[in-house]
XYZ file of C-alpha atoms in Angstrom:
664
model
C 42.178 88.704 181.190
C 39.133 86.379 181.104
C 37.700 85.039 177.934
C 34.377 86.594 177.043
C 31.610 84.605 175.285
C 28.745 86.395 173.502
C 25.838 85.234 171.494
C 25.574 86.665 167.987
C 22.669 86.655 165.443
C 24.366 83.567 163.533
C 25.954 81.870 166.483
C 28.600 82.939 169.027
C 31.801 84.827 169.389
C 34.719 84.350 171.933
C 37.128 87.425 172.461
C 40.010 88.157 174.994
C 40.649 91.797 176.042
C 38.520 92.944 173.146
C 40.604 90.670 170.480
C 38.146 88.308 168.497
C 39.379 84.835 168.911
C 36.376 82.486 167.723
C 33.460 83.486 165.347
C 31.086 80.877 164.900
C 28.059 80.498 162.611
C 26.446 77.582 160.867
C 27.879 78.602 157.468
C 31.378 79.231 158.986
C 31.865 77.078 162.012
C 35.195 77.289 164.000
C 35.194 73.685 165.420
C 35.559 70.408 163.397
C 35.790 66.945 164.657
C 36.745 63.674 163.015
C 38.461 60.410 162.872
C 41.812 59.577 161.472
C 44.003 56.387 161.423
C 47.707 57.522 161.349
C 50.803 55.741 160.404
C 54.177 57.095 162.097
C 57.504 55.470 161.140
C 60.848 56.533 162.532
C 64.122 56.026 160.848
C 67.111 57.491 163.039
C 65.122 60.235 164.565
C 63.291 61.167 161.417
C 59.593 60.445 160.914
C 57.163 59.527 158.050
C 53.979 60.601 159.085
C 50.713 60.073 157.282
C 46.930 60.102 158.339
C 44.164 58.294 156.631
C 41.203 60.528 157.279
C 37.828 58.904 157.635
C 35.882 61.858 158.789
C 36.080 65.650 159.233
C 32.709 66.854 160.332
C 32.098 70.663 160.742
C 30.045 71.236 164.097
C 27.903 73.831 162.531
C 25.130 73.959 165.514
C 26.081 75.473 168.765
C 23.801 75.300 172.061
C 25.002 77.785 174.719
C 24.616 76.730 178.350
C 26.023 79.465 180.658
C 29.778 79.423 179.870
C 29.566 75.893 177.940
C 29.077 75.712 174.297
C 27.670 72.250 173.106
C 28.598 71.635 169.494
C 26.956 69.135 166.982
C 26.698 68.763 163.224
C 23.172 69.673 163.259
C 20.277 70.848 165.588
C 18.500 67.500 165.633
C 21.787 65.529 166.197
C 23.355 64.769 169.690
C 26.521 67.058 170.593
C 29.907 65.715 169.918
C 31.974 68.261 171.684
C 31.661 70.534 174.772
C 33.680 73.670 175.219
C 33.595 75.439 178.455
C 35.196 78.956 179.188
C 37.232 78.827 182.391
C 39.307 82.195 183.051
C 41.696 82.348 180.104
C 41.014 78.826 178.810
C 38.704 77.048 176.587
C 38.230 73.559 178.374
C 37.469 70.986 175.573
C 35.549 67.542 176.360
C 34.520 64.944 173.823
C 31.192 63.764 173.711
C 31.654 61.048 171.056
C 34.226 58.305 171.825
C 34.793 57.738 168.035
C 36.301 61.242 167.669
C 40.101 61.545 167.673
C 40.742 64.520 165.532
C 39.927 68.123 166.148
C 40.359 71.330 163.941
C 39.959 74.722 165.318
C 39.861 77.962 163.360
C 41.095 81.163 165.069
C 40.003 84.699 163.687
C 43.028 86.210 161.837
C 43.652 89.535 160.426
C 44.958 90.047 156.849
C 48.084 92.018 158.026
C 48.731 89.782 161.069
C 52.108 88.448 162.082
C 52.713 85.115 164.091
C 55.796 83.905 165.926
C 56.511 80.885 167.938
C 55.903 77.113 167.355
C 58.638 76.215 169.602
C 62.236 76.562 168.271
C 62.005 77.277 164.348
C 64.987 77.525 162.226
C 63.739 78.716 158.773
C 60.946 81.095 159.318
C 60.583 83.376 162.366
C 57.155 84.739 160.999
C 55.167 81.794 160.667
C 52.357 83.441 158.582
C 51.865 81.911 155.213
C 52.978 78.506 156.206
C 52.106 75.316 157.781
C 54.041 73.795 160.701
C 53.516 70.209 161.766
C 54.884 70.070 165.462
C 56.532 66.895 166.178
C 59.993 66.492 167.807
C 62.513 64.891 165.372
C 65.863 65.327 163.812
C 65.703 68.549 161.640
C 67.566 66.739 158.887
C 70.440 67.826 156.843
C 70.226 71.059 154.858
C 66.478 71.355 155.505
C 65.816 72.639 151.964
C 64.476 69.847 149.379
C 65.753 72.231 146.447
C 69.508 71.891 147.584
C 72.063 69.325 146.592
C 73.065 68.306 150.151
C 69.522 67.630 151.045
C 68.880 65.561 148.201
C 72.159 63.564 148.966
C 71.206 63.141 152.389
C 67.702 61.809 151.499
C 69.075 59.552 148.823
C 71.792 57.906 151.290
C 70.042 57.703 154.359
C 66.617 59.490 154.471
C 68.396 62.248 156.474
C 67.432 65.376 154.663
C 65.111 67.852 156.192
C 62.572 70.376 155.607
C 61.757 73.815 156.683
C 59.431 72.836 159.521
C 61.416 69.975 161.005
C 62.573 70.897 164.548
C 64.098 69.192 167.777
C 61.996 71.525 169.838
C 58.338 72.045 168.634
C 55.582 73.789 170.953
C 52.059 74.384 170.221
C 52.270 77.982 171.270
C 52.053 81.070 169.109
C 52.210 84.840 169.627
C 50.126 87.195 167.478
C 50.999 90.673 166.413
C 47.547 91.453 167.811
C 49.126 91.024 171.226
C 47.668 87.722 172.373
C 49.064 84.248 172.541
C 47.628 80.906 172.230
C 48.678 77.721 173.661
C 47.304 74.218 173.022
C 47.670 71.896 176.064
C 48.441 68.702 174.470
C 51.371 66.614 173.552
C 49.732 65.057 170.511
C 51.000 65.598 167.084
C 49.560 68.807 166.096
C 49.683 71.458 163.161
C 49.628 75.077 162.991
C 48.391 76.246 159.556
C 48.762 80.094 159.102
C 48.119 79.959 155.299
C 44.670 81.450 155.209
C 44.222 85.220 155.256
C 41.069 85.153 157.482
C 41.771 82.346 159.985
C 44.629 80.363 161.480
C 43.792 76.466 161.698
C 44.872 74.332 164.615
C 44.897 70.502 163.844
C 45.356 68.165 166.895
C 45.226 64.324 166.684
C 43.321 64.152 170.038
C 40.800 66.228 171.559
C 43.234 68.482 173.801
C 42.747 69.241 177.432
C 42.474 72.948 176.874
C 43.282 76.014 174.722
C 45.028 78.715 176.649
C 44.901 82.404 175.632
C 46.919 85.206 177.024
C 46.471 88.932 176.096
C 48.675 92.110 177.217
C 49.062 95.566 176.015
C 52.789 95.109 175.236
C 54.948 92.187 173.742
C 57.348 92.574 176.647
C 54.220 91.831 179.109
C 53.158 88.977 176.905
C 56.576 87.346 177.012
C 56.695 87.732 180.674
C 53.248 85.913 181.016
C 54.220 82.856 178.834
C 57.600 82.555 180.788
C 55.757 82.729 184.036
C 53.346 79.986 182.552
C 56.025 77.634 181.154
C 58.883 78.224 183.678
C 61.948 80.477 184.099
C 65.612 79.528 184.211
C 67.981 80.300 186.924
C 70.593 82.983 186.193
C 73.744 82.171 184.213
C 76.506 80.667 186.377
C 79.138 83.040 187.587
C 81.976 81.080 186.024
C 80.572 81.423 182.519
C 81.387 85.296 182.398
C 85.151 84.379 182.056
C 85.214 83.234 178.591
C 84.232 80.573 176.061
C 83.460 76.895 176.599
C 86.054 75.324 174.346
C 84.901 72.003 172.908
C 87.612 69.815 172.055
C 87.511 65.824 171.647
C 90.956 64.766 171.107
C 91.421 62.522 174.432
C 94.228 63.505 176.671
C 95.637 65.925 173.897
C 92.590 68.304 174.644
C 94.500 69.576 177.630
C 97.497 70.551 175.741
C 95.646 72.054 173.036
C 93.529 74.045 175.550
C 96.616 75.280 177.104
C 98.016 76.422 173.638
C 94.803 78.352 173.010
C 94.902 80.091 176.244
C 98.495 81.046 175.498
C 97.347 82.605 172.413
C 95.046 84.891 174.270
C 91.520 82.918 174.326
C 89.452 83.614 177.486
C 88.324 80.350 178.581
C 85.702 79.311 181.300
C 85.246 75.795 180.517
C 86.674 72.711 178.613
C 83.954 70.546 177.018
C 85.083 66.975 176.018
C 82.166 65.097 174.734
C 84.524 62.141 174.180
C 85.103 61.742 177.992
C 83.079 58.604 177.731
C 85.274 57.198 174.750
C 84.874 57.131 170.992
C 83.143 54.903 168.407
C 84.216 55.328 164.849
C 81.271 55.210 162.299
C 80.702 56.250 158.615
C 79.140 59.452 159.779
C 82.116 60.298 161.684
C 83.609 60.176 165.330
C 80.626 59.014 167.563
C 80.786 58.470 171.242
C 80.496 55.398 173.383
C 77.270 55.691 174.926
C 77.903 54.180 178.297
C 77.918 57.076 180.637
C 81.094 56.837 182.804
C 84.580 58.346 182.403
C 86.890 56.570 179.973
C 90.184 56.786 181.708
C 91.975 54.990 178.760
C 91.170 57.942 176.547
C 91.536 60.299 179.406
C 94.047 59.094 181.885
C 93.769 60.539 185.400
C 90.681 62.574 184.430
C 89.601 63.266 187.925
C 92.801 64.866 188.714
C 92.817 66.705 185.371
C 89.451 68.274 186.275
C 90.633 69.262 189.795
C 93.669 70.955 188.329
C 91.327 72.787 185.736
C 89.058 73.953 188.461
C 92.066 75.521 190.557
C 92.626 77.576 187.231
C 89.208 78.804 187.223
C 88.148 76.541 184.481
C 85.324 74.050 184.600
C 84.928 70.622 182.892
C 81.985 69.660 180.979
C 81.018 66.291 179.382
C 78.163 64.537 177.484
C 75.326 62.266 178.167
C 71.988 61.282 176.626
C 69.014 59.162 177.535
C 70.112 56.008 175.509
C 72.403 53.011 176.503
C 74.589 51.273 173.829
C 73.627 47.445 173.940
C 77.368 46.725 173.983
C 77.949 48.700 177.263
C 77.927 47.906 180.801
C 74.975 50.168 181.832
C 72.703 48.577 179.399
C 73.082 45.280 181.046
C 72.412 46.798 184.455
C 69.223 48.645 183.217
C 67.961 45.799 181.262
C 68.271 43.539 184.404
C 66.346 46.085 186.472
C 63.761 46.640 183.898
C 64.457 50.285 183.210
C 64.352 50.096 179.472
C 61.485 50.909 177.051
C 59.956 47.537 175.693
C 58.680 46.683 172.200
C 55.288 45.287 171.540
C 56.406 41.750 172.455
C 57.705 42.817 175.813
C 61.318 42.644 174.886
C 63.775 45.652 175.127
C 63.167 47.981 172.262
C 66.471 48.535 170.337
C 66.935 51.783 168.389
C 69.244 51.875 165.383
C 71.506 54.922 165.754
C 73.633 54.061 162.676
C 76.097 51.174 163.179
C 75.039 50.457 166.951
C 71.983 49.959 168.668
C 70.666 51.396 171.954
C 67.994 50.913 174.722
C 65.989 53.841 175.716
C 65.715 54.342 179.548
C 61.983 54.554 180.478
C 61.440 57.780 182.358
C 57.831 56.949 182.924
C 59.160 54.536 185.405
C 60.021 56.581 188.675
C 62.606 54.003 189.570
C 64.267 54.164 186.191
C 64.297 57.985 186.149
C 65.708 58.065 189.599
C 68.338 55.549 188.706
C 69.514 57.624 185.861
C 69.435 60.788 187.705
C 71.229 59.667 190.728
C 73.454 56.765 189.748
C 74.475 58.019 186.427
C 74.123 61.851 186.293
C 74.688 62.331 190.104
C 77.497 59.785 190.789
C 79.155 59.254 187.493
C 79.228 62.889 186.445
C 78.575 65.500 189.149
C 80.266 63.478 191.926
C 83.134 62.817 189.465
C 83.882 66.449 189.051
C 81.814 67.687 186.031
C 80.412 71.273 186.042
C 78.148 70.684 183.052
C 77.171 68.645 180.115
C 75.364 68.288 176.805
C 72.219 66.547 177.479
C 71.658 65.320 174.008
C 68.779 63.823 171.949
C 65.379 63.078 173.382
C 63.477 63.071 170.067
C 63.770 59.420 169.349
C 61.049 57.751 171.012
C 59.206 55.591 168.707
C 55.424 55.187 168.814
C 55.181 51.382 168.523
C 56.735 50.840 171.935
C 55.369 49.887 175.472
C 55.857 52.277 178.486
C 55.787 51.608 182.165
C 53.137 54.157 182.677
C 50.844 52.565 180.163
C 50.558 56.115 178.292
C 50.325 55.677 174.554
C 53.713 56.251 172.931
C 52.098 58.775 170.458
C 51.259 61.067 173.386
C 54.725 60.260 175.065
C 56.842 61.310 172.194
C 56.722 65.068 172.383
C 56.864 64.922 176.172
C 60.041 62.875 176.157
C 62.299 65.724 175.969
C 60.575 67.321 179.101
C 61.138 64.174 181.010
C 64.688 63.943 179.921
C 65.173 67.721 181.013
C 63.557 66.859 184.307
C 65.763 63.898 185.083
C 69.030 66.225 184.595
C 67.485 69.053 186.676
C 66.689 66.547 189.568
C 70.381 65.375 189.426
C 71.774 68.974 189.709
C 69.341 69.932 192.448
C 70.216 66.765 194.350
C 73.727 68.224 194.727
C 72.578 71.651 195.485
C 74.147 72.863 192.377
C 71.119 74.537 190.455
C 72.284 77.615 188.755
C 75.964 76.706 189.136
C 76.314 73.320 187.388
C 74.498 73.436 183.892
C 73.307 71.181 181.189
C 72.239 72.177 177.695
C 69.742 70.542 175.323
C 68.558 70.676 171.748
C 65.343 68.928 172.222
C 62.278 70.217 174.054
C 58.522 70.844 174.287
C 56.003 72.303 176.434
C 57.444 72.551 180.029
C 61.107 71.934 179.383
C 61.635 75.753 180.031
C 61.234 75.071 183.958
C 63.848 72.393 183.780
C 66.475 73.139 181.106
C 68.928 75.811 181.848
C 70.195 76.544 178.298
C 69.023 75.650 174.797
C 71.579 75.004 171.990
C 70.430 75.215 168.282
C 71.291 71.505 167.557
C 73.442 70.123 164.393
C 73.623 72.954 161.809
C 75.650 72.352 158.638
C 79.058 73.802 158.478
C 78.122 76.298 155.963
C 76.241 79.666 155.179
C 73.291 78.243 153.836
C 69.763 79.704 154.256
C 68.135 76.780 155.942
C 70.733 74.966 157.773
C 73.652 77.348 158.300
C 74.657 80.134 160.604
C 71.584 82.311 159.954
C 69.164 79.581 161.244
C 70.333 79.785 164.813
C 69.333 83.486 165.014
C 65.747 82.473 163.980
C 66.025 79.680 166.563
C 66.964 81.939 169.456
C 64.182 84.399 168.641
C 61.426 81.898 168.290
C 62.224 79.918 171.319
C 63.008 82.860 173.386
C 59.482 84.240 172.919
C 58.246 81.019 174.693
C 60.371 81.337 177.858
C 63.682 80.005 176.957
C 66.053 82.865 177.975
C 69.298 81.346 177.219
C 70.226 80.152 173.730
C 73.568 79.431 171.857
C 74.884 77.278 169.160
C 77.994 75.281 168.020
C 80.673 77.738 166.777
C 81.354 76.777 163.242
C 78.358 74.353 162.903
C 78.496 70.573 163.327
C 77.436 68.527 160.308
C 79.962 67.768 157.755
C 78.850 65.509 154.989
C 79.196 65.141 151.075
C 82.668 67.362 151.153
C 80.890 70.080 152.834
C 83.644 71.401 155.314
C 84.240 74.504 157.210
C 85.954 77.563 155.912
C 88.064 79.951 157.962
C 85.584 82.517 157.137
C 82.603 80.580 158.441
C 84.475 79.904 161.714
C 85.312 83.523 162.146
C 81.810 84.881 161.419
C 80.205 82.297 163.597
C 82.554 83.228 166.380
C 81.597 87.179 165.881
C 78.098 86.146 166.367
C 78.585 83.745 169.371
C 80.470 86.834 171.322
C 76.980 88.430 171.439
C 74.983 85.473 172.673
C 74.775 84.231 176.377
C 77.114 81.402 175.873
C 80.238 81.068 173.589
C 80.772 77.387 172.940
C 82.716 75.754 170.153
C 82.339 72.279 168.761
C 84.822 70.155 166.453
C 81.901 68.697 164.590
C 81.061 65.172 163.427
C 84.267 64.898 161.300
C 87.022 66.786 163.308
C 89.843 65.607 161.162
C 88.119 66.848 157.985
C 87.077 70.077 159.199
C 89.362 73.305 160.260
C 89.368 73.836 163.929
C 89.740 76.993 165.860
C 93.295 76.181 166.550
C 94.206 74.945 163.342
C 94.939 78.311 161.648
C 96.767 81.280 163.510
C 94.539 83.782 162.017
C 91.419 82.149 163.015
C 92.757 81.516 166.412
C 93.745 85.201 166.955
C 90.218 86.174 165.838
C 88.578 83.798 168.136
C 90.733 85.134 170.977
C 89.535 88.671 170.203
C 85.872 87.537 170.197
C 86.380 85.866 173.621
C 87.744 89.163 174.847
C 84.521 90.968 173.631
C 82.335 88.559 175.308
C 84.219 88.994 178.578
C 84.223 92.731 178.144
C 80.377 92.758 178.070
C 80.001 90.474 180.880
C 78.768 93.404 183.164
C 75.865 93.919 180.658
C 75.208 90.239 180.188
C 74.877 89.871 184.129
C 72.072 92.276 184.004
C 70.383 90.434 181.209
C 70.809 87.147 183.144
C 69.220 88.522 186.263
C 66.491 89.962 184.068
C 65.762 86.747 182.495
C 65.560 85.040 185.798
C 63.163 87.626 187.375
C 61.113 88.439 184.334
C 61.567 85.845 181.776
C 62.774 87.979 178.977
C 65.226 86.381 176.515
C 68.724 87.615 176.239
C 68.518 87.595 172.518
C 65.378 89.320 171.336
C 63.360 90.082 168.295
C 63.535 93.891 167.267
C 59.889 94.291 167.549
C 59.876 93.342 171.327
C 61.083 96.853 172.232
C 60.047 98.644 169.151
C 56.436 97.449 168.696
C 55.065 100.598 167.060
C 57.668 100.164 164.132
C 55.917 97.639 161.866
C 59.152 97.143 159.758
C 60.630 95.200 162.514
C 58.100 92.594 162.582
C 59.630 90.198 159.837
C 63.411 90.728 160.679
C 64.888 87.487 161.396
C 68.773 87.880 160.658
C 69.193 90.629 163.275
C 68.503 90.679 166.872
C 68.519 92.760 170.079
C 71.023 91.684 172.648
C 69.185 92.698 175.634
C 67.416 96.064 175.032
C 70.583 98.162 174.162
C 72.541 96.397 171.441
C 71.515 95.566 167.995
C 73.467 92.700 166.406
C 73.414 91.941 162.718
C 75.670 89.175 161.973
C 77.256 88.657 158.749
C 75.826 85.352 157.580
C 76.545 85.112 154.010
C 79.962 84.252 152.406
C 82.265 86.651 150.928
C 80.536 89.659 152.330
C 82.231 92.620 153.947
C 79.131 94.962 153.922
C 75.919 94.407 156.095
C 72.796 95.926 155.084
C 70.223 96.236 158.009
C 67.060 98.078 159.242
C 67.464 100.326 162.525
C 64.365 100.653 164.491
C 62.695 104.040 164.550
C 62.529 106.498 167.351
C 65.977 106.676 168.791
C 69.579 106.962 167.408
C 71.835 104.103 167.138
C 75.730 104.315 167.607
C 77.853 101.917 165.393
C 80.067 100.310 167.775
C 83.476 100.221 165.865
C 83.328 103.788 164.475
C 81.241 105.792 167.018
C 79.018 106.886 164.039
C 75.552 107.923 164.877
C 72.657 106.742 162.773
C 68.989 107.943 163.008
C 66.527 104.861 163.558
C 63.859 104.336 160.908
C 66.208 103.663 158.100
C 67.860 100.945 155.915
C 71.581 101.403 156.088
C 74.783 99.539 154.865
C 77.941 99.574 156.985
C 81.438 98.069 156.472
C 81.825 94.652 158.275
C 85.080 93.385 157.717
C 86.132 90.244 159.568
C 86.314 91.118 163.231
C 83.861 93.880 163.090
C 80.368 92.532 162.802
C 77.557 95.114 162.393
C 76.816 95.940 165.937
C 75.041 99.108 167.324
C 73.850 100.538 170.785
C 71.341 102.733 171.644
C 72.335 106.337 172.242
C 71.752 107.264 175.968
C 72.196 103.718 177.152
C 73.374 103.349 180.772
C 75.914 100.972 179.289
C 77.311 103.491 176.711
C 80.665 103.721 178.179
C 81.082 99.902 178.311
C 79.941 99.535 174.710
C 82.227 102.475 173.626
C 85.020 100.645 175.152
C 84.752 97.937 172.542
C 86.744 100.315 170.217
C 89.711 100.386 172.289
């Protein structure tokens, strides 16, 4: 799978497995270098990024020396960039110290599809759009044409756009069956708008450009998961039901008991407010001082033990920031464990009505302290079996780090360091694969540390760019890059400007969650304003039935979990992964394969009782609820009343009896 370099009459060409990657001539160079002076300003996890470009120089002249290409603006000028082919990588080296920008053009086909870019929410097929890759808050609404995004921008610069993501990654997969990865943590841009080339922009000279090629998409995904890391299998306890999220203090236990009495299958109780509550204008926030608040949860350690005796695990919450009015902040500041500002003082970040210090994970002592003293002692030893490892996107670029690394280069890596801190804590207790944490932020390499992703803070609605449908796109895009286990907050999270949950939304989201690796509910940022699963008997009965479906499918999910650990294949898969000869599957992002044998088409729009979808060609598909058989290769419409989302299984599947049992 090595890269091949050839000279051509007009320059050179690089290919992998016969696929053209670079095509250079003096008239159409593929490398450009230059100089830029950027401005990056952060406001509560959202970034205003500008670049004042001083130079963009095409490197038109190429001199080839063995496997190295020396590139310059003209024959009589000195080379400014050296590119060496090593195995499947292009190793890049700047020969001009003034250069801090690189542009690279990759050969594209007119009908090519492109996927990846980390975790993308709006568009699964990236072709035709430009995607800046910088970890940030995705923002509210994520659609500048909507009222909710306008209001969020107007009141707190909190509106998002289609490309904003907690988890960017400079990696893409092409329908030409190759993948490209840029080994850098710098701000970068993938631009897929041109018909004949893809342009990659990086705000440094990256270490390398890695390329992968395979005869099938499955083999390509296996390669990428091996490169970036694979997660352990799902813990055995997860198969017994949903993780119920309640943040109601001691009353959470009584509510959980009532939900179980109503038939809800439960594997865990998740109380993010185990550390206490801080009321804010945004809603009920947590008190960011990471230890049990036994005023809000009296006798919590004993309660956790009682739940364990019932086969139910207790989960909490943590993030890498310390509130400056908490005890742990004082301890960390005394020890010099917090990120510093330009003057050498502790850098404080505004999180909206309170301020926090950031634990400096580039300081090995600080990382070990957080891993052992906070996660190890205060959480794992206390009895927790899991937690939301929140945030990771908020590192400003104007701070000083213990390692001396420029914060511009550390920013995207911060979620990876955060994931590693959590993973080391779990491993230190011998509980890898049994105790879990889930994250919304990420970057290259988070895969080998983070057991589960969750999709972050969707709006509590059916909106196209921030609602239920976006978590499907998020699962599919991130899953191709080695993140096998993905899930979301049932019912969404963000409730602002009068936007609140409806019973229909909760039920439709529960239906989808039953066909994902993890079912987990969330009360949202404004629990008192929004309907909860136990706030309506119809919704609760529906949720109970969905948890029973999840448990019923556990034998199938176990096989998918083992397959993910061994081969790196995601549990939720794009249709084309197993139907690559059917080109009609390449652009579908509102349906997914649950493993190889189930096709799930959630109802993601309000007031809909029918679902139109395309069935991949070459096999017959059986409608789960009626047993009706449909030939693949056609667009169909089926009834999808509440409680019966459009789900099909492959005729002849070894799990056919299990799937047919859902009709009982």
